[in-house]
PDB file of C-alpha atoms in Angstrom:
ATOM      1  CA  MET A   1     -36.849  35.802 -12.952  1.00 47.00           C
ATOM      2  CA  GLU A   2     -33.905  37.249 -11.035  1.00 47.00           C
ATOM      3  CA  PHE A   3     -34.999  35.374  -7.900  1.00 45.00           C
ATOM      4  CA  LYS A   4     -35.339  32.138  -9.807  1.00 54.00           C
ATOM      5  CA  GLY A   5     -31.923  32.706 -11.379  1.00 54.00           C
ATOM      6  CA  SER A   6     -30.245  33.171  -7.993  1.00 57.00           C
ATOM      7  CA  VAL A   7     -31.928  30.017  -6.675  1.00 54.00           C
ATOM      8  CA  PHE A   8     -30.718  28.118  -9.734  1.00 50.00           C
ATOM      9  CA  ILE A   9     -27.157  29.315  -9.171  1.00 54.00           C
ATOM     10  CA  LYS A  10     -27.329  28.295  -5.519  1.00 51.00           C
ATOM     11  CA  LEU A  11     -28.579  24.852  -6.535  1.00 52.00           C
ATOM     12  CA  LEU A  12     -25.703  24.502  -8.960  1.00 53.00           C
ATOM     13  CA  LEU A  13     -23.219  25.484  -6.257  1.00 51.00           C
ATOM     14  CA  LEU A  14     -24.813  23.039  -3.847  1.00 49.00           C
ATOM     15  CA  LEU A  15     -24.630  20.231  -6.390  1.00 48.00           C
ATOM     16  CA  HIS A  16     -20.984  21.070  -7.033  1.00 46.00           C
ATOM     17  CA  PHE A  17     -20.286  21.015  -3.289  1.00 42.00           C
ATOM     18  CA  PHE A  18     -21.836  17.573  -2.909  1.00 40.00           C
ATOM     19  CA  SER A  19     -20.044  16.248  -5.982  1.00 41.00           C
ATOM     20  CA  VAL A  20     -16.715  17.366  -4.498  1.00 39.00           C
ATOM     21  CA  LEU A  21     -17.675  15.894  -1.137  1.00 39.00           C
ATOM     22  CA  CYS A  22     -18.566  12.556  -2.723  1.00 41.00           C
ATOM     23  CA  ALA A  23     -15.341  12.533  -4.726  1.00 41.00           C
ATOM     24  CA  SER A  24     -13.283  13.143  -1.599  1.00 43.00           C
ATOM     25  CA  GLN A  25     -15.026  10.293   0.180  1.00 48.00           C
ATOM     26  CA  ASP A  26     -14.954   7.758  -2.623  1.00 89.00           C
ATOM     27  CA  PHE A  27     -13.080   5.297  -0.412  1.00 96.00           C
ATOM     28  CA  ASP A  28     -13.100   4.536   3.295  1.00 97.00           C
ATOM     29  CA  PHE A  29      -9.472   3.779   4.170  1.00 98.00           C
ATOM     30  CA  PHE A  30      -6.141   2.667   2.721  1.00 98.00           C
ATOM     31  CA  TYR A  31      -4.337  -0.629   2.983  1.00 98.00           C
ATOM     32  CA  PHE A  32      -0.624   0.080   3.343  1.00 98.00           C
ATOM     33  CA  VAL A  33       1.123  -3.089   2.194  1.00 98.00           C
ATOM     34  CA  GLN A  34       4.753  -4.042   2.711  1.00 98.00           C
ATOM     35  CA  GLN A  35       6.341  -7.240   1.408  1.00 98.00           C
ATOM     36  CA  TRP A  36       9.332  -9.274   2.512  1.00 98.00           C
ATOM     37  CA  PRO A  37      11.707  -9.674  -0.467  1.00 98.00           C
ATOM     38  CA  GLY A  38      13.008 -13.019   0.741  1.00 97.00           C
ATOM     39  CA  SER A  39       9.529 -14.499   0.440  1.00 97.00           C
ATOM     40  CA  TYR A  40       8.881 -12.868  -2.928  1.00 97.00           C
ATOM     41  CA  CYS A  41      12.060 -14.429  -4.292  1.00 96.00           C
ATOM     42  CA  ASP A  42      11.813 -17.808  -2.545  1.00 94.00           C
ATOM     43  CA  THR A  43       9.066 -19.195  -4.753  1.00 91.00           C
ATOM     44  CA  GLN A  44       8.958 -21.233  -7.941  1.00 83.00           C
ATOM     45  CA  LYS A  45       8.454 -17.963  -9.832  1.00 87.00           C
ATOM     46  CA  SER A  46      11.650 -16.514  -8.296  1.00 89.00           C
ATOM     47  CA  CYS A  47      12.567 -12.842  -8.783  1.00 96.00           C
ATOM     48  CA  CYS A  48      14.945 -10.414 -10.464  1.00 98.00           C
ATOM     49  CA  TYR A  49      16.876  -7.738  -8.610  1.00 98.00           C
ATOM     50  CA  PRO A  50      16.443  -4.130  -9.732  1.00 97.00           C
ATOM     51  CA  THR A  51      18.871  -2.766 -12.309  1.00 97.00           C
ATOM     52  CA  LYS A  52      20.687  -0.901  -9.497  1.00 94.00           C
ATOM     53  CA  GLY A  53      21.355  -4.136  -7.641  1.00 96.00           C
ATOM     54  CA  LYS A  54      20.029  -6.244  -4.785  1.00 97.00           C
ATOM     55  CA  PRO A  55      17.835  -4.269  -2.367  1.00 96.00           C
ATOM     56  CA  ALA A  56      18.530  -4.134   1.333  1.00 96.00           C
ATOM     57  CA  ALA A  57      17.221  -6.985   3.472  1.00 97.00           C
ATOM     58  CA  ASP A  58      14.195  -5.016   4.590  1.00 98.00           C
ATOM     59  CA  PHE A  59      10.469  -4.923   3.942  1.00 98.00           C
ATOM     60  CA  GLY A  60       9.652  -3.001   0.782  1.00 98.00           C
ATOM     61  CA  ILE A  61       6.499  -1.098  -0.058  1.00 98.00           C
ATOM     62  CA  HIS A  62       4.056  -2.906  -2.307  1.00 98.00           C
ATOM     63  CA  GLY A  63       1.383  -0.242  -2.343  1.00 98.00           C
ATOM     64  CA  LEU A  64      -1.043   2.169  -0.755  1.00 98.00           C
ATOM     65  CA  TRP A  65      -4.483   0.938  -1.787  1.00 98.00           C
ATOM     66  CA  PRO A  66      -7.835   2.725  -1.320  1.00 98.00           C
ATOM     67  CA  ASN A  67     -10.467   0.360   0.023  1.00 98.00           C
ATOM     68  CA  TYR A  68     -14.120   0.236   1.041  1.00 97.00           C
ATOM     69  CA  ASN A  69     -15.451  -0.959   4.386  1.00 97.00           C
ATOM     70  CA  ASP A  70     -17.250  -3.832   2.640  1.00 96.00           C
ATOM     71  CA  GLY A  71     -13.928  -5.285   1.448  1.00 95.00           C
ATOM     72  CA  LYS A  72     -14.241  -4.113  -2.154  1.00 96.00           C
ATOM     73  CA  TYR A  73     -11.929  -1.541  -3.690  1.00 97.00           C
ATOM     74  CA  PRO A  74     -11.888   0.965  -6.559  1.00 97.00           C
ATOM     75  CA  SER A  75      -9.294   0.646  -9.321  1.00 96.00           C
ATOM     76  CA  ASN A  76      -8.042   2.467 -12.403  1.00 97.00           C
ATOM     77  CA  CYS A  77     -10.095   5.525 -11.558  1.00 96.00           C
ATOM     78  CA  ASP A  78      -8.581   8.138 -13.852  1.00 96.00           C
ATOM     79  CA  PRO A  79      -7.008   7.048 -17.154  1.00 95.00           C
ATOM     80  CA  ASN A  80      -6.610  10.736 -18.001  1.00 96.00           C
ATOM     81  CA  ASN A  81      -4.044  11.186 -15.234  1.00 96.00           C
ATOM     82  CA  PRO A  82      -1.255   8.697 -16.003  1.00 96.00           C
ATOM     83  CA  PHE A  83       1.904   8.309 -13.957  1.00 97.00           C
ATOM     84  CA  ASP A  84       4.495  11.024 -14.612  1.00 97.00           C
ATOM     85  CA  PRO A  85       8.009  10.099 -13.408  1.00 97.00           C
ATOM     86  CA  SER A  86       9.131  13.724 -13.613  1.00 97.00           C
ATOM     87  CA  GLY A  87       6.546  14.597 -10.956  1.00 97.00           C
ATOM     88  CA  ILE A  88       8.362  12.550  -8.306  1.00 98.00           C
ATOM     89  CA  SER A  89      11.978  13.063  -9.388  1.00 97.00           C
ATOM     90  CA  ASP A  90      12.891  14.291  -5.901  1.00 98.00           C
ATOM     91  CA  LEU A  91      11.575  11.021  -4.423  1.00 98.00           C
ATOM     92  CA  THR A  92      13.144   8.606  -6.916  1.00 98.00           C
ATOM     93  CA  SER A  93      16.177   7.701  -4.812  1.00 97.00           C
ATOM     94  CA  SER A  94      14.026   7.012  -1.750  1.00 98.00           C
ATOM     95  CA  LEU A  95      11.549   5.003  -3.821  1.00 98.00           C
ATOM     96  CA  GLU A  96      14.357   2.870  -5.245  1.00 98.00           C
ATOM     97  CA  SER A  97      15.418   2.017  -1.680  1.00 97.00           C
ATOM     98  CA  ASN A  98      12.002   1.643  -0.055  1.00 98.00           C
ATOM     99  CA  TRP A  99       9.729   0.628  -2.949  1.00 98.00           C
ATOM    100  CA  PRO A 100      11.973  -1.592  -5.105  1.00 98.00           C
ATOM    101  CA  THR A 101      10.784  -3.790  -7.931  1.00 98.00           C
ATOM    102  CA  LEU A 102      11.555  -7.511  -7.816  1.00 98.00           C
ATOM    103  CA  ALA A 103       9.658  -8.511 -10.955  1.00 97.00           C
ATOM    104  CA  CYS A 104      11.401 -10.037 -13.937  1.00 97.00           C
ATOM    105  CA  PRO A 105      12.994  -8.839 -16.092  1.00 96.00           C
ATOM    106  CA  SER A 106      15.059  -6.427 -13.986  1.00 97.00           C
ATOM    107  CA  GLY A 107      13.750  -2.881 -13.963  1.00 97.00           C
ATOM    108  CA  ASP A 108      14.338   0.543 -12.467  1.00 96.00           C
ATOM    109  CA  GLY A 109      11.002   0.663 -10.626  1.00 97.00           C
ATOM    110  CA  ILE A 110       9.174   2.936 -13.065  1.00 98.00           C
ATOM    111  CA  GLU A 111       6.919   0.160 -14.374  1.00 98.00           C
ATOM    112  CA  PHE A 112       6.033  -0.925 -10.819  1.00 98.00           C
ATOM    113  CA  TRP A 113       5.252   2.618  -9.643  1.00 98.00           C
ATOM    114  CA  THR A 114       3.291   3.287 -12.831  1.00 98.00           C
ATOM    115  CA  HIS A 115       1.102   0.270 -12.158  1.00 98.00           C
ATOM    116  CA  GLU A 116       0.510   1.246  -8.541  1.00 98.00           C
ATOM    117  CA  TRP A 117      -0.402   4.840  -9.391  1.00 98.00           C
ATOM    118  CA  ASP A 118      -2.629   3.963 -12.353  1.00 97.00           C
ATOM    119  CA  LYS A 119      -4.493   1.174 -10.548  1.00 98.00           C
ATOM    120  CA  HIS A 120      -4.626   2.483  -6.979  1.00 98.00           C
ATOM    121  CA  GLY A 121      -3.248   6.005  -6.702  1.00 98.00           C
ATOM    122  CA  THR A 122      -5.682   7.558  -9.169  1.00 97.00           C
ATOM    123  CA  CYS A 123      -8.516   6.412  -6.903  1.00 97.00           C
ATOM    124  CA  SER A 124      -7.215   8.671  -4.131  1.00 97.00           C
ATOM    125  CA  GLU A 125      -6.302  11.699  -6.230  1.00 95.00           C
ATOM    126  CA  SER A 126      -9.139  13.772  -4.772  1.00 94.00           C
ATOM    127  CA  VAL A 127      -7.133  13.605  -1.523  1.00 96.00           C
ATOM    128  CA  LEU A 128      -3.567  12.881  -2.644  1.00 97.00           C
ATOM    129  CA  LYS A 129      -2.016  14.099  -5.874  1.00 97.00           C
ATOM    130  CA  GLN A 130       0.683  11.921  -7.415  1.00 98.00           C
ATOM    131  CA  HIS A 131       3.615  13.392  -5.464  1.00 98.00           C
ATOM    132  CA  ASP A 132       1.610  13.388  -2.216  1.00 98.00           C
ATOM    133  CA  TYR A 133       0.615   9.761  -2.777  1.00 98.00           C
ATOM    134  CA  PHE A 134       4.160   8.457  -3.057  1.00 98.00           C
ATOM    135  CA  GLU A 135       5.421  10.726  -0.306  1.00 98.00           C
ATOM    136  CA  ALA A 136       2.662   9.472   2.000  1.00 98.00           C
ATOM    137  CA  ALA A 137       3.690   5.862   1.391  1.00 98.00           C
ATOM    138  CA  LEU A 138       7.329   6.659   2.154  1.00 98.00           C
ATOM    139  CA  ASN A 139       6.339   8.424   5.368  1.00 98.00           C
ATOM    140  CA  LEU A 140       4.181   5.490   6.443  1.00 98.00           C
ATOM    141  CA  LYS A 141       7.080   3.099   5.951  1.00 98.00           C
ATOM    142  CA  GLN A 142       9.166   5.222   8.289  1.00 97.00           C
ATOM    143  CA  LYS A 143       6.397   5.031  10.877  1.00 97.00           C
ATOM    144  CA  ALA A 144       6.013   1.265  10.510  1.00 97.00           C
ATOM    145  CA  ASN A 145       9.473  -0.255  10.727  1.00 97.00           C
ATOM    146  CA  LEU A 146       8.365  -3.881  10.489  1.00 98.00           C
ATOM    147  CA  LEU A 147      11.812  -5.441  10.473  1.00 98.00           C
ATOM    148  CA  GLN A 148      12.768  -3.604  13.656  1.00 98.00           C
ATOM    149  CA  ALA A 149       9.479  -4.621  15.282  1.00 98.00           C
ATOM    150  CA  LEU A 150      10.102  -8.275  14.506  1.00 98.00           C
ATOM    151  CA  THR A 151      13.800  -8.409  15.381  1.00 98.00           C
ATOM    152  CA  SER A 152      13.148  -6.598  18.658  1.00 97.00           C
ATOM    153  CA  ALA A 153      10.773  -9.445  19.521  1.00 98.00           C
ATOM    154  CA  GLY A 154      13.394 -12.060  18.660  1.00 98.00           C
ATOM    155  CA  ILE A 155      11.901 -12.909  15.258  1.00 98.00           C
ATOM    156  CA  GLN A 156      14.773 -13.150  12.801  1.00 97.00           C
ATOM    157  CA  ALA A 157      14.845 -13.577   9.026  1.00 97.00           C
ATOM    158  CA  ASP A 158      16.818 -16.770   9.378  1.00 95.00           C
ATOM    159  CA  GLY A 159      14.623 -19.362   7.704  1.00 95.00           C
ATOM    160  CA  GLN A 160      13.178 -20.507  11.011  1.00 96.00           C
ATOM    161  CA  SER A 161       9.469 -20.867  11.718  1.00 96.00           C
ATOM    162  CA  TYR A 162       7.516 -18.633  14.074  1.00 97.00           C
ATOM    163  CA  SER A 163       3.905 -18.702  15.140  1.00 97.00           C
ATOM    164  CA  LEU A 164       1.425 -16.407  13.451  1.00 96.00           C
ATOM    165  CA  SER A 165       0.425 -15.005  16.841  1.00 96.00           C
ATOM    166  CA  GLU A 166       4.076 -14.168  17.632  1.00 97.00           C
ATOM    167  CA  ILE A 167       4.461 -12.245  14.384  1.00 98.00           C
ATOM    168  CA  LYS A 168       1.171 -10.363  14.717  1.00 97.00           C
ATOM    169  CA  GLY A 169       1.847  -9.599  18.367  1.00 98.00           C
ATOM    170  CA  ALA A 170       5.310  -8.206  17.660  1.00 98.00           C
ATOM    171  CA  ILE A 171       4.006  -5.840  14.968  1.00 98.00           C
ATOM    172  CA  GLU A 172       0.950  -4.759  16.943  1.00 98.00           C
ATOM    173  CA  GLY A 173       3.073  -4.169  20.036  1.00 98.00           C
ATOM    174  CA  ALA A 174       5.473  -1.897  18.147  1.00 97.00           C
ATOM    175  CA  ILE A 175       3.040  -0.016  15.939  1.00 97.00           C
ATOM    176  CA  GLY A 176      -0.115  -0.067  18.026  1.00 97.00           C
ATOM    177  CA  PHE A 177      -2.506  -1.492  15.450  1.00 98.00           C
ATOM    178  CA  THR A 178      -3.508  -4.980  14.379  1.00 97.00           C
ATOM    179  CA  PRO A 179      -1.853  -6.126  11.148  1.00 98.00           C
ATOM    180  CA  PHE A 180      -3.074  -8.611   8.589  1.00 98.00           C
ATOM    181  CA  ILE A 181      -0.414 -11.150   7.654  1.00 98.00           C
ATOM    182  CA  GLU A 182      -0.370 -12.641   4.166  1.00 97.00           C
ATOM    183  CA  CYS A 183       1.630 -15.774   3.441  1.00 97.00           C
ATOM    184  CA  ASN A 184       2.863 -17.403   0.274  1.00 96.00           C
ATOM    185  CA  VAL A 185       4.627 -20.733  -0.204  1.00 93.00           C
ATOM    186  CA  ASP A 186       8.254 -21.411  -0.955  1.00 90.00           C
ATOM    187  CA  SER A 187       9.520 -23.750  -3.639  1.00 83.00           C
ATOM    188  CA  SER A 188       9.011 -26.661  -1.214  1.00 87.00           C
ATOM    189  CA  GLY A 189       5.426 -25.700  -0.382  1.00 88.00           C
ATOM    190  CA  ASN A 190       6.113 -24.275   3.089  1.00 91.00           C
ATOM    191  CA  SER A 191       4.101 -21.282   4.324  1.00 95.00           C
ATOM    192  CA  GLN A 192       6.213 -18.157   4.716  1.00 97.00           C
ATOM    193  CA  LEU A 193       5.762 -14.538   5.800  1.00 98.00           C
ATOM    194  CA  TYR A 194       5.081 -12.563   2.635  1.00 98.00           C
ATOM    195  CA  GLN A 195       3.124  -9.334   3.143  1.00 98.00           C
ATOM    196  CA  VAL A 196       1.941  -7.199   6.051  1.00 98.00           C
ATOM    197  CA  TYR A 197      -1.177  -5.037   5.728  1.00 98.00           C
ATOM    198  CA  LEU A 198      -1.825  -2.052   7.970  1.00 98.00           C
ATOM    199  CA  CYS A 199      -4.796   0.277   7.627  1.00 98.00           C
ATOM    200  CA  VAL A 200      -4.503   4.031   7.167  1.00 98.00           C
ATOM    201  CA  ASN A 201      -6.971   6.919   7.322  1.00 98.00           C
ATOM    202  CA  THR A 202      -8.215   8.580   4.140  1.00 97.00           C
ATOM    203  CA  SER A 203      -5.667  11.386   4.345  1.00 97.00           C
ATOM    204  CA  GLY A 204      -2.876   8.794   4.130  1.00 97.00           C
ATOM    205  CA  SER A 205      -1.242  10.143   7.277  1.00 97.00           C
ATOM    206  CA  ASP A 206      -2.015   7.872  10.237  1.00 98.00           C
ATOM    207  CA  PHE A 207      -2.600   4.223  10.974  1.00 98.00           C
ATOM    208  CA  ILE A 208      -6.023   3.059  12.147  1.00 98.00           C
ATOM    209  CA  GLU A 209      -7.589  -0.229  13.149  1.00 98.00           C
ATOM    210  CA  CYS A 210      -8.686  -2.073  10.033  1.00 98.00           C
ATOM    211  CA  PRO A 211     -12.437  -1.891   9.302  1.00 97.00           C
ATOM    212  CA  VAL A 212     -12.075  -5.165   7.395  1.00 97.00           C
ATOM    213  CA  PHE A 213      -9.234  -7.569   6.654  1.00 96.00           C
ATOM    214  CA  PRO A 214      -8.426  -9.138   3.287  1.00 95.00           C
ATOM    215  CA  ARG A 215      -9.388 -12.740   2.704  1.00 90.00           C
ATOM    216  CA  GLY A 216      -6.872 -15.488   3.171  1.00 87.00           C
ATOM    217  CA  LYS A 217      -5.020 -17.045   6.058  1.00 83.00           C
ATOM    218  CA  CYS A 218      -1.635 -18.382   7.027  1.00 92.00           C
ATOM    219  CA  GLY A 219      -0.715 -21.584   8.760  1.00 87.00           C
ATOM    220  CA  SER A 220      -0.072 -21.545  12.487  1.00 88.00           C
ATOM    221  CA  ASP A 221       3.702 -21.735  11.861  1.00 92.00           C
ATOM    222  CA  ILE A 222       5.316 -19.437   9.332  1.00 96.00           C
ATOM    223  CA  GLU A 223       8.837 -19.370   7.942  1.00 97.00           C
ATOM    224  CA  PHE A 224      10.708 -16.071   7.845  1.00 97.00           C
ATOM    225  CA  PRO A 225      13.265 -16.652   5.069  1.00 96.00           C
ATOM    226  CA  SER A 226      16.539 -14.836   4.754  1.00 96.00           C
ATOM    227  CA  PHE A 227      17.267 -12.490   1.870  1.00 96.00           C
TER     228      PHE A 227
END
């Protein structure tokens, strides 16, 4: 009986090990998504500046999204672990600058960050706790200075049109990995640079080549509106 009991305990430990392993590998990579505020605002829907005022003319974080290699993604993984603003109080100022909300009505960012954590962040909590998740996104933005990459290649946010290959080439040349470019349309129906996707390893620390890109495509010429 003692032998059988020790075997049973070992089996339980083994099952626990595999359950932890599976939980830690419940996604294959992250999409790190940054959006251009000028394109968010230059649509029929328009935008509202945050309660602290107009953000800087720079790409802002949209999210850090766990994804699967088949293109699907998990969401709303842990309703028992809701967003807690007090847990990231030391990051709030940086989040306001780098992860601003542009939704209407004007807000302080809490609703935006709550949505991103509840929908996406909870699906990575086996790897990144709430504070780690937001800190990882801020660090990734520092590593991927998209505006600098584009302006260094002569691509200015001046309302002019640039080719999709120019934009992708400028970002890939500066960061070292192939981006996915998402476009939206302005109030006149013109295609414009909206969001840039880069892929990140499961620890949220380093960029990788994307295993799969999102669906959708831009036109061959894309406007880069001012903000």
